[in-house]
Tab-separated table of C-alpha atoms in Angstrom:
chain	number	residue	atom	x	y	z
A	11	MET	CA	95.790	-19.469	16.780
A	12	ARG	CA	98.183	-16.550	16.539
A	13	SER	CA	100.311	-17.407	19.551
A	14	LEU	CA	103.650	-18.950	18.634
A	15	ALA	CA	103.601	-20.981	21.854
A	16	ALA	CA	100.196	-22.432	20.959
A	17	ARG	CA	101.330	-23.263	17.450
A	18	LEU	CA	104.489	-24.933	18.733
A	19	ALA	CA	102.518	-26.886	21.320
A	20	LEU	CA	100.060	-28.008	18.647
A	21	ALA	CA	102.889	-29.012	16.327
A	22	PHE	CA	104.609	-30.992	19.081
A	23	SER	CA	101.312	-32.621	20.042
A	24	LEU	CA	100.545	-33.572	16.454
A	25	LEU	CA	103.983	-35.154	16.360
A	26	VAL	CA	103.691	-36.887	19.727
A	27	LEU	CA	100.131	-38.198	19.444
A	28	PRO	CA	100.783	-40.453	16.417
A	29	LEU	CA	103.940	-41.697	18.104
A	30	GLY	CA	101.937	-42.398	21.238
A	31	ALA	CA	99.246	-44.189	19.277
A	32	LEU	CA	101.944	-46.194	17.533
A	33	PHE	CA	103.432	-47.068	20.911
A	34	VAL	CA	100.061	-48.230	22.269
A	35	TRP	CA	99.367	-50.282	19.167
A	36	GLY	CA	102.839	-51.796	19.370
A	37	ALA	CA	102.391	-52.613	23.040
A	38	LEU	CA	99.047	-54.280	22.398
A	39	ASP	CA	100.354	-56.178	19.416
A	40	ALA	CA	103.399	-57.302	21.362
A	41	ALA	CA	101.177	-58.456	24.221
A	42	ARG	CA	98.937	-60.362	21.799
A	43	ARG	CA	101.876	-62.034	20.090
A	44	TYR	CA	103.416	-62.841	23.446
A	45	HIS	CA	100.157	-64.448	24.546
A	46	GLN	CA	100.041	-66.429	21.304
A	47	GLU	CA	103.608	-67.564	21.723
A	48	ILE	CA	102.956	-68.684	25.300
A	49	ALA	CA	99.809	-70.532	24.238
A	50	GLN	CA	101.547	-72.246	21.329
A	51	ASN	CA	104.496	-73.293	23.456
A	52	GLN	CA	102.202	-74.511	26.220
A	53	TYR	CA	100.034	-76.602	23.889
A	54	ARG	CA	102.719	-77.558	21.384
A	55	GLY	CA	102.170	-81.331	21.978
A	56	LEU	CA	98.354	-81.112	22.189
A	57	ALA	CA	97.701	-82.473	18.686
A	58	GLU	CA	100.093	-85.376	19.183
A	59	ASN	CA	98.524	-86.176	22.561
A	60	LEU	CA	95.058	-86.151	21.035
A	61	LEU	CA	96.246	-88.517	18.369
A	62	HIS	CA	97.484	-90.936	21.036
A	63	LEU	CA	94.211	-90.658	22.926
A	64	ARG	CA	92.094	-91.143	19.828
A	65	PRO	CA	94.069	-93.353	17.415
A	66	GLY	CA	90.921	-94.070	15.394
A	67	LEU	CA	90.152	-90.436	14.428
A	68	MET	CA	90.761	-91.075	10.725
A	69	VAL	CA	88.542	-94.189	10.665
A	70	GLY	CA	85.398	-93.502	8.740
A	71	GLY	CA	82.180	-93.488	10.706
A	72	GLU	CA	83.812	-92.645	14.021
A	73	ARG	CA	85.204	-89.306	12.887
A	74	ALA	CA	82.374	-86.907	13.689
A	75	GLY	CA	81.443	-88.418	17.000
A	76	ALA	CA	85.047	-88.591	18.169
A	77	LEU	CA	85.693	-84.966	17.291
A	78	ASP	CA	82.512	-83.845	19.051
A	79	ALA	CA	83.614	-85.683	22.174
A	80	LEU	CA	87.071	-84.149	21.955
A	81	ALA	CA	85.610	-80.677	21.531
A	82	ALA	CA	83.448	-81.131	24.586
A	83	GLU	CA	86.403	-82.256	26.664
A	84	LEU	CA	88.673	-79.452	25.478
A	85	ALA	CA	85.986	-76.816	25.967
A	86	MET	CA	86.247	-77.441	29.680
A	87	THR	CA	89.844	-76.134	29.696
A	88	ASN	CA	90.013	-73.842	26.661
A	89	PRO	CA	86.802	-72.935	24.883
A	90	GLY	CA	88.731	-71.522	21.931
A	91	VAL	CA	90.287	-74.854	20.889
A	92	GLU	CA	89.050	-76.289	17.588
A	93	VAL	CA	90.092	-79.656	16.139
A	94	TYR	CA	90.334	-80.332	12.407
A	95	LEU	CA	91.257	-83.454	10.483
A	96	LEU	CA	93.120	-82.835	7.230
A	97	ASP	CA	93.985	-85.204	4.450
A	98	ALA	CA	97.456	-85.359	2.957
A	99	GLY	CA	96.690	-82.363	0.711
A	100	GLY	CA	95.342	-80.134	3.467
A	101	ARG	CA	91.645	-80.559	2.672
A	102	ILE	CA	89.424	-80.566	5.735
A	103	VAL	CA	87.770	-83.978	6.159
A	104	GLY	CA	86.520	-83.490	9.682
A	105	ALA	CA	86.082	-80.702	12.216
A	106	SER	CA	84.787	-80.091	15.698
A	107	PRO	CA	82.894	-77.001	14.479
A	108	PRO	CA	79.976	-77.644	12.090
A	109	MET	CA	81.246	-78.154	8.548
A	110	ASP	CA	78.711	-75.723	7.126
A	111	ALA	CA	80.239	-72.961	9.315
A	112	LEU	CA	83.618	-73.285	7.597
A	113	VAL	CA	84.471	-70.711	4.917
A	114	ARG	CA	87.692	-72.485	3.986
A	115	LYS	CA	87.755	-76.085	2.888
A	116	ARG	CA	91.514	-76.396	2.777
A	117	VAL	CA	94.366	-75.423	5.091
A	118	ASP	CA	97.835	-74.353	3.959
A	119	LEU	CA	100.191	-77.126	5.096
A	120	ARG	CA	103.428	-75.093	4.941
A	121	PRO	CA	103.045	-73.617	8.461
A	122	LEU	CA	102.257	-77.122	9.739
A	123	GLU	CA	105.412	-78.506	8.194
A	124	ARG	CA	107.498	-75.665	9.683
A	125	PHE	CA	105.853	-76.313	13.059
A	126	LEU	CA	106.751	-79.945	12.822
A	127	ARG	CA	110.385	-79.099	11.954
A	128	GLY	CA	110.556	-76.634	14.824
A	129	GLU	CA	111.645	-73.689	12.627
A	130	ALA	CA	109.317	-71.115	14.121
A	131	ARG	CA	110.661	-68.174	16.121
A	132	GLY	CA	107.801	-66.584	17.916
A	133	PRO	CA	104.190	-67.515	17.326
A	134	LEU	CA	103.571	-69.510	14.153
A	135	LEU	CA	100.132	-68.828	12.656
A	136	GLY	CA	98.014	-71.136	10.565
A	137	ASP	CA	94.800	-70.707	8.577
A	138	ASP	CA	91.529	-70.296	10.478
A	139	PRO	CA	88.877	-72.191	8.434
A	140	LYS	CA	86.040	-70.187	9.983
A	141	ARG	CA	87.362	-66.806	8.736
A	142	PRO	CA	88.402	-65.919	5.181
A	143	ARG	CA	91.712	-64.344	6.189
A	144	GLY	CA	91.938	-65.341	9.810
A	145	ARG	CA	95.106	-66.852	11.219
A	146	GLN	CA	95.653	-68.398	14.632
A	147	VAL	CA	98.315	-70.203	16.595
A	148	PHE	CA	97.967	-73.945	16.394
A	149	SER	CA	99.274	-77.381	17.269
A	150	ALA	CA	99.598	-80.060	14.615
A	151	ALA	CA	100.690	-83.642	14.268
A	152	PRO	CA	100.791	-86.031	11.283
A	153	VAL	CA	98.335	-88.940	11.298
A	154	PRO	CA	99.768	-92.372	10.518
A	155	GLY	CA	98.640	-93.489	7.103
A	156	GLY	CA	98.410	-89.883	5.783
A	157	GLY	CA	96.786	-86.684	6.895
A	158	TRP	CA	97.051	-84.268	9.818
A	159	ILE	CA	95.375	-83.470	13.053
A	160	TYR	CA	95.193	-79.674	13.219
A	161	VAL	CA	94.264	-77.953	16.493
A	162	LEU	CA	93.603	-74.192	16.540
A	163	LEU	CA	94.505	-72.583	19.856
A	164	SER	CA	92.443	-69.483	19.199
A	165	ASP	CA	91.595	-67.207	22.099
A	166	ARG	CA	88.675	-65.099	20.970
A	167	ALA	CA	89.296	-62.606	23.760
A	168	LEU	CA	92.393	-61.442	21.824
A	169	ASP	CA	90.823	-61.235	18.369
A	170	SER	CA	90.315	-57.467	18.621
A	171	VAL	CA	91.994	-54.668	20.511
A	172	ALA	CA	88.811	-53.747	22.352
A	173	GLU	CA	88.253	-57.315	23.456
A	174	ALA	CA	91.907	-57.662	24.361
A	175	VAL	CA	91.842	-54.580	26.526
A	176	ALA	CA	88.546	-55.586	28.097
A	177	GLY	CA	89.765	-59.054	28.868
A	178	SER	CA	93.272	-58.371	30.109
A	179	THR	CA	94.338	-56.400	33.156
A	180	VAL	CA	97.903	-56.251	31.836
A	181	LEU	CA	96.764	-54.820	28.522
A	182	ARG	CA	94.596	-52.276	30.255
A	183	LEU	CA	97.527	-51.225	32.365
A	184	ALA	CA	99.704	-51.033	29.247
A	185	LEU	CA	97.070	-48.932	27.503
A	186	TRP	CA	96.740	-46.540	30.424
A	187	ALA	CA	100.534	-46.329	30.681
A	188	GLY	CA	100.720	-45.495	26.971
A	189	LEU	CA	98.008	-42.862	27.289
A	190	GLY	CA	99.811	-41.436	30.314
A	191	LEU	CA	103.030	-41.222	28.362
A	192	VAL	CA	101.231	-39.464	25.513
A	193	LEU	CA	99.693	-36.977	27.948
A	194	LEU	CA	103.059	-36.443	29.621
A	195	ALA	CA	104.684	-35.892	26.233
A	196	ALA	CA	101.965	-33.370	25.340
A	197	LEU	CA	102.559	-31.518	28.619
A	198	VAL	CA	106.311	-31.554	28.016
A	199	ALA	CA	105.694	-30.239	24.498
A	200	ALA	CA	103.510	-27.441	25.853
A	201	GLY	CA	106.106	-26.600	28.511
A	202	THR	CA	108.899	-26.631	25.961
A	203	ALA	CA	106.922	-24.365	23.642
A	204	TRP	CA	106.218	-21.992	26.521
A	205	GLY	CA	109.870	-22.023	27.561
A	206	LEU	CA	111.009	-21.276	24.023
A	207	THR	CA	108.534	-18.469	23.460
A	208	ARG	CA	108.757	-16.911	26.921
A	209	ARG	CA	112.017	-15.189	26.086
A	210	LEU	CA	110.712	-14.269	22.644
A	211	THR	CA	107.713	-12.691	24.342
A	212	ALA	CA	110.057	-10.788	26.651
A	213	LEU	CA	112.034	-9.622	23.617
A	214	GLU	CA	108.819	-8.536	21.904
A	215	ALA	CA	107.802	-6.570	25.003
A	216	ALA	CA	111.232	-4.921	25.120
A	217	MET	CA	110.923	-3.956	21.457
A	218	GLU	CA	107.451	-2.524	22.040
A	219	ARG	CA	108.686	-0.506	25.010
A	220	PHE	CA	111.715	0.754	23.116
A	221	ASP	CA	111.570	4.495	22.544
A	222	PRO	CA	114.379	5.790	20.318
A	223	ALA	CA	113.881	9.318	21.617
A	224	ALA	CA	114.275	8.318	25.275
A	225	GLN	CA	117.459	9.179	27.112
A	226	ASP	CA	117.556	6.213	29.522
A	227	GLY	CA	120.093	4.158	27.603
A	228	ARG	CA	119.621	0.951	25.653
A	229	PRO	CA	117.488	-2.042	26.725
A	230	ALA	CA	119.248	-4.396	29.106
A	231	PRO	CA	120.665	-7.458	27.291
A	232	PRO	CA	120.279	-10.955	28.798
A	233	ALA	CA	122.723	-12.010	31.487
A	234	GLY	CA	124.347	-14.643	29.238
A	235	GLU	CA	124.101	-15.708	25.611
A	236	ARG	CA	122.986	-19.313	25.990
A	237	ASP	CA	121.348	-19.774	22.593
A	238	GLU	CA	120.070	-17.985	19.487
A	239	ILE	CA	117.258	-16.221	21.376
A	240	ASP	CA	119.681	-14.690	23.869
A	241	ARG	CA	121.963	-13.659	21.027
A	242	LEU	CA	119.013	-12.076	19.233
A	243	HIS	CA	118.094	-10.183	22.403
A	244	ALA	CA	121.690	-9.020	22.800
A	245	ARG	CA	121.855	-7.888	19.180
A	246	PHE	CA	118.607	-5.945	19.642
A	247	ALA	CA	120.040	-4.254	22.721
A	248	GLU	CA	123.140	-3.291	20.734
A	249	LEU	CA	121.018	-2.060	17.816
A	250	ALA	CA	118.825	-0.043	20.171
A	251	GLY	CA	121.926	1.564	21.663
A	252	ARG	CA	123.236	2.402	18.207
A	253	VAL	CA	119.901	3.874	17.156
A	254	ARG	CA	119.823	6.092	20.206
A	255	ALA	CA	123.429	7.100	19.664
A	256	LEU	CA	122.689	7.927	16.025
A	257	LEU	CA	119.633	9.940	17.001
A	258	ALA	CA	121.630	11.776	19.642
A	259	SER	CA	124.350	12.422	17.091
A	260	GLU	CA	121.757	13.605	14.599
A	261	ARG	CA	120.268	15.949	17.182
A	262	GLU	CA	123.727	17.258	17.976
A	263	ALA	CA	124.499	17.641	14.277
A	264	ASP	CA	121.216	19.444	13.773
A	265	ARG	CA	122.074	21.795	16.629
A	266	HIS	CA	125.496	22.436	15.094
A	267	ARG	CA	123.862	22.951	11.731
A	268	ARG	CA	121.541	25.586	13.119
A	269	GLU	CA	124.435	27.272	14.880
A	270	LEU	CA	126.461	27.148	11.683
A	271	VAL	CA	123.647	28.654	9.646
A	272	ALA	CA	123.176	31.364	12.243
A	273	GLY	CA	126.913	32.044	12.374
A	274	VAL	CA	127.378	32.028	8.604
A	275	SER	CA	124.352	34.260	8.211
A	276	HIS	CA	125.938	36.690	10.641
A	277	ASP	CA	129.295	36.463	8.864
A	278	LEU	CA	127.698	37.017	5.477
A	279	ARG	CA	125.582	39.885	6.729
A	280	THR	CA	128.614	41.998	7.680
A	281	PRO	CA	130.384	42.084	4.285
A	282	LEU	CA	127.028	42.438	2.558
A	283	ALA	CA	126.169	45.449	4.693
A	284	VAL	CA	129.582	47.024	4.055
A	285	LEU	CA	129.370	46.295	0.327
A	286	SER	CA	125.871	47.695	0.171
A	287	GLY	CA	126.997	50.847	2.019
A	288	TYR	CA	129.857	51.529	-0.384
A	289	LEU	CA	127.646	50.964	-3.414
A	290	GLU	CA	124.925	53.278	-2.041
A	291	THR	CA	127.535	55.950	-1.385
A	292	LEU	CA	128.830	55.661	-4.930
A	293	GLU	CA	125.287	55.809	-6.254
A	294	GLN	CA	124.161	58.813	-4.179
A	295	GLU	CA	127.328	60.928	-4.277
A	296	GLY	CA	128.034	60.144	-7.882
A	297	GLU	CA	129.893	62.968	-9.593
A	298	ARG	CA	130.533	64.804	-6.331
A	299	LEU	CA	133.140	62.245	-5.342
A	300	GLY	CA	136.653	62.703	-6.514
A	301	ALA	CA	138.482	60.089	-8.512
A	302	ALA	CA	140.528	58.995	-5.512
A	303	ASP	CA	137.421	58.528	-3.325
A	304	ARG	CA	135.622	56.589	-6.015
A	305	ALA	CA	138.642	54.346	-6.476
A	306	ARG	CA	138.860	53.820	-2.698
A	307	TYR	CA	135.165	52.977	-2.420
A	308	LEU	CA	135.325	50.604	-5.376
A	309	ALA	CA	138.387	48.863	-3.950
A	310	ALA	CA	136.619	48.410	-0.609
A	311	ALA	CA	133.522	47.082	-2.368
A	312	ARG	CA	135.646	44.641	-4.357
A	313	ALA	CA	137.351	43.486	-1.144
A	314	GLN	CA	133.996	42.793	0.507
A	315	ALA	CA	132.763	41.004	-2.625
A	316	ALA	CA	135.919	38.863	-2.600
A	317	ARG	CA	135.359	38.104	1.077
A	318	LEU	CA	131.809	36.995	0.304
A	319	ALA	CA	133.091	34.843	-2.545
A	320	ARG	CA	135.633	33.171	-0.294
A	321	MET	CA	133.037	32.465	2.378
A	322	THR	CA	130.524	30.969	-0.044
A	323	ASP	CA	133.294	28.967	-1.682
A	324	ASP	CA	134.365	27.640	1.738
A	325	LEU	CA	130.789	26.586	2.473
A	326	PHE	CA	130.428	24.862	-0.879
A	327	THR	CA	133.804	23.119	-0.543
A	328	LEU	CA	133.097	21.895	2.996
A	329	ALA	CA	129.672	20.566	1.974
A	330	ARG	CA	131.181	18.612	-0.930
A	331	LEU	CA	133.969	17.200	1.234
A	332	GLU	CA	131.599	16.079	3.983
A	333	SER	CA	129.094	14.529	1.575
A	334	GLY	CA	131.763	12.648	-0.410
A	335	ALA	CA	130.899	14.530	-3.606
A	336	TRP	CA	134.413	15.916	-4.062
A	337	PRO	CA	135.976	14.485	-7.270
A	338	PHE	CA	139.023	13.064	-5.525
A	339	ALA	CA	141.733	11.935	-7.954
A	340	PRO	CA	145.001	11.436	-6.013
A	341	GLU	CA	148.376	11.066	-7.672
A	342	PRO	CA	151.978	10.930	-6.438
A	343	LEU	CA	153.395	14.373	-5.624
A	344	ALA	CA	156.295	15.930	-3.724
A	345	LEU	CA	154.947	17.547	-0.566
A	346	ALA	CA	158.114	19.615	-0.046
A	347	GLU	CA	157.716	21.280	-3.442
A	348	LEU	CA	154.031	22.008	-2.785
A	349	VAL	CA	154.826	23.589	0.589
A	350	GLN	CA	157.581	25.782	-0.934
A	351	ASP	CA	155.139	27.070	-3.563
A	352	VAL	CA	152.514	27.921	-0.942
A	353	VAL	CA	155.054	29.695	1.273
A	354	LEU	CA	156.315	31.767	-1.682
A	355	GLU	CA	152.738	32.680	-2.570
A	356	LEU	CA	151.749	33.758	0.948
A	357	ARG	CA	155.007	35.457	2.036
A	358	PRO	CA	154.023	38.908	0.634
A	359	ARG	CA	150.762	38.712	2.596
A	360	PHE	CA	152.641	37.885	5.763
A	361	GLU	CA	155.157	40.657	5.182
A	362	ALA	CA	152.323	43.129	4.695
A	363	ARG	CA	151.059	42.225	8.166
A	364	GLY	CA	154.521	42.387	9.685
A	365	VAL	CA	154.683	38.652	10.424
A	366	ALA	CA	157.700	36.558	9.472
A	367	LEU	CA	157.028	33.330	7.547
A	368	GLU	CA	159.917	30.871	7.880
A	369	LEU	CA	160.401	27.557	6.071
A	370	ALA	CA	163.025	25.141	7.336
A	371	PRO	CA	164.887	23.199	4.638
A	372	PRO	CA	162.958	19.994	3.973
A	373	PRO	CA	164.723	16.643	4.511
A	374	GLY	CA	163.729	15.506	1.023
A	375	PRO	CA	160.865	15.571	-1.479
A	376	LEU	CA	158.522	13.714	0.931
A	377	LEU	CA	156.443	11.867	-1.632
A	378	VAL	CA	152.735	11.462	-0.801
A	379	ARG	CA	149.717	10.419	-2.785
A	380	GLY	CA	147.122	13.142	-3.008
A	381	GLU	CA	145.446	15.924	-4.898
A	382	ALA	CA	147.696	18.961	-5.147
A	383	GLY	CA	144.907	21.558	-5.253
A	384	LEU	CA	143.126	20.200	-2.187
A	385	LEU	CA	146.332	19.834	-0.170
A	386	GLU	CA	147.376	23.338	-1.167
A	387	ARG	CA	144.044	24.699	0.041
A	388	ALA	CA	144.395	22.887	3.373
A	389	LEU	CA	147.901	24.297	3.903
A	390	VAL	CA	146.800	27.812	2.925
A	391	ASN	CA	143.914	27.663	5.414
A	392	VAL	CA	146.250	26.594	8.244
A	393	LEU	CA	148.819	29.291	7.414
A	394	VAL	CA	146.160	32.011	7.059
A	395	ASN	CA	144.680	30.961	10.410
A	396	ALA	CA	148.148	31.326	11.962
A	397	LEU	CA	148.570	34.743	10.334
A	398	GLU	CA	145.227	35.973	11.674
A	399	HIS	CA	146.193	35.095	15.236
A	400	THR	CA	149.797	36.252	15.190
A	401	PRO	CA	150.406	39.922	16.041
A	402	LYS	CA	152.731	42.215	14.169
A	403	GLY	CA	156.321	41.302	14.790
A	404	GLY	CA	155.431	37.670	15.377
A	405	ARG	CA	156.678	34.619	13.531
A	406	VAL	CA	155.173	31.564	11.811
A	407	ALA	CA	157.557	28.627	11.285
A	408	VAL	CA	156.935	25.767	8.827
A	409	ARG	CA	158.877	22.520	9.144
A	410	LEU	CA	158.748	19.254	7.189
A	411	ALA	CA	159.748	15.854	8.520
A	412	GLU	CA	159.239	12.151	7.850
A	413	ALA	CA	158.772	9.554	10.595
A	414	ASP	CA	156.971	6.240	11.062
A	415	GLY	CA	155.884	6.125	7.418
A	416	GLU	CA	154.310	9.586	7.613
A	417	ALA	CA	155.075	12.940	6.048
A	418	ARG	CA	154.608	15.566	8.757
A	419	LEU	CA	154.117	19.279	8.195
A	420	ALA	CA	154.280	21.417	11.345
A	421	VAL	CA	153.046	25.033	11.443
A	422	ALA	CA	153.944	26.911	14.661
A	423	ASP	CA	153.082	30.521	15.434
A	424	THR	CA	153.828	32.964	18.217
A	425	GLY	CA	150.258	34.208	18.388
A	426	SER	CA	147.727	34.535	21.165
A	427	GLY	CA	147.065	30.810	21.470
A	428	ILE	CA	143.816	28.919	21.788
A	429	ALA	CA	141.697	28.565	24.908
A	430	PRO	CA	141.704	24.994	26.318
A	431	GLU	CA	137.912	24.739	26.089
A	432	ASP	CA	138.034	25.658	22.386
A	433	LEU	CA	140.812	23.260	21.414
A	434	PRO	CA	138.665	20.042	21.148
A	435	HIS	CA	136.181	21.805	18.844
A	436	LEU	CA	138.680	23.619	16.695
A	437	PHE	CA	138.021	21.582	13.522
A	438	GLU	CA	134.238	21.378	13.829
A	439	ARG	CA	132.413	23.176	11.074
A	440	ALA	CA	129.931	24.757	13.502
A	441	PHE	CA	132.664	26.060	15.801
A	442	ARG	CA	132.778	29.808	16.134
A	443	LYS	CA	135.940	31.234	17.570
A	444	ARG	CA	135.801	33.779	20.332
A	445	ASP	CA	136.927	36.466	17.954
A	446	GLY	CA	133.807	35.900	15.823
A	447	GLY	CA	135.359	33.861	13.021
A	448	SER	CA	133.432	30.903	11.609
A	449	GLY	CA	136.408	28.523	11.550
A	450	LEU	CA	135.484	27.001	8.169
A	451	GLY	CA	139.098	27.115	6.999
A	452	LEU	CA	140.303	24.634	9.619
A	453	ALA	CA	137.235	22.415	9.096
A	454	ILE	CA	138.044	22.279	5.367
A	455	ALA	CA	141.676	21.442	6.141
A	456	GLN	CA	140.611	18.621	8.470
A	457	GLN	CA	138.228	17.110	5.890
A	458	ALA	CA	140.872	17.409	3.171
A	459	LEU	CA	143.439	15.556	5.279
A	460	ARG	CA	140.891	12.828	6.143
A	461	LEU	CA	140.164	12.364	2.465
A	462	HIS	CA	143.887	11.721	1.980
A	463	GLY	CA	144.003	9.250	4.869
A	464	GLY	CA	145.711	11.744	7.171
A	465	ARG	CA	144.783	14.056	10.025
A	466	ILE	CA	145.556	17.359	11.722
A	467	GLU	CA	146.627	17.732	15.337
A	468	ALA	CA	146.584	20.998	17.272
A	469	ALA	CA	148.367	21.988	20.460
A	470	SER	CA	148.194	25.381	22.093
A	471	ALA	CA	148.194	27.373	25.289
A	472	PRO	CA	146.850	30.897	25.763
A	473	GLY	CA	149.595	33.460	25.255
A	474	GLU	CA	152.127	30.873	24.061
A	475	GLY	CA	151.109	30.436	20.439
A	476	SER	CA	149.758	27.381	18.612
A	477	ARG	CA	151.204	24.427	16.731
A	478	PHE	CA	149.406	22.480	13.994
A	479	VAL	CA	150.775	19.204	12.610
A	480	LEU	CA	149.486	17.861	9.296
A	481	ARG	CA	150.118	14.109	8.909
A	482	LEU	CA	149.934	12.276	5.555
A	483	PRO	CA	150.845	8.695	4.626
A	484	ALA	CA	154.205	8.693	2.829
A	485	ILE	CA	154.923	6.574	-0.257
């Protein structure tokens, strides 16, 4: 039985059936006790009436014959009535049944005394001399001069459940009603189990149909979250949507990764080819080259080797920043001082290209919490990117400001600008600019600012230059 619905139905049935059996037993017992109570109330004065009719019952010699006559008379109206004569101690001294059929020779007088006092609530049972542990409703009256007349009002049709059911239309109806209730409860249990598991089965089917690689969106959640099953279905739908989004993102990242590898391979191939060409020339020409040519070739080779070193270093740095492996140890520092140092360091390079590098006086030290080396690298990458896209005679302006709890560093150039379709992808590591550059410098700057809890914003228009704003939390 692997079905959850079947197991739930069985569990409910196992719970309901004993309750139903208990109900039937209780109904039968209540009917029996009610019948006993009615009989006892109806014949409450029977013993006293018999005593008035037969005042000589306790007279020796007449006892047996009188009781036989009484039994014959009573049998006409109630065949279950038995008459016993008891002495003052409860010992049976006479009986309508044969004395040798009695298994008890004495009757407990306490129920008789309670009966006489009228203390009973419900049927009051007394000892049945013909059965070792039998008890029946009775009528009793004291005999003048000592002793008791004890009349059992036993109805043998109610001595067992089977006989009671067979002999009573009411009890049969009660039994069938109880069995009907049990069957109805079992059907309700089965329906409840099916209702509970129907939605679980639907959820299971949805999970089996779920294909993470499909592009048709996430499974439809239930219309409303009525209970835990609906909430579980809704959570599965959300999880399925996230899984598909993650897979789509992973596919996109994989595509970018392949593009990046292809682009970096192309970028690395160029300086390698140039470096290899210079080295082959030096090797083949050897002594035929003059000192000036050899120095020029060696300088060019060193430049290409330095370019390769920078590119591999950028790749390594970006990988460590993205993976969280960068040993980040921030400390308070003055951003204005760091920017002044970077501008002083890069100004000769700008002047060599004929581009002016201007730094507006900072409004103050602009304290931030960060790592000086990483922030310096981010600023250098942004300034070098501006230099590469600003023609001779152009200008790059650097301004510092503080607003809304942020230290802001703006770098504006008068270069060629950035195409609108390239602007959203400017800081992606796989982005290749239209001029062939890999764009790793800006990707490194973006990751560095994110590590510091900041960000970079870019604004540009073709032919109107570009403006980058580096934002860092101020302290």
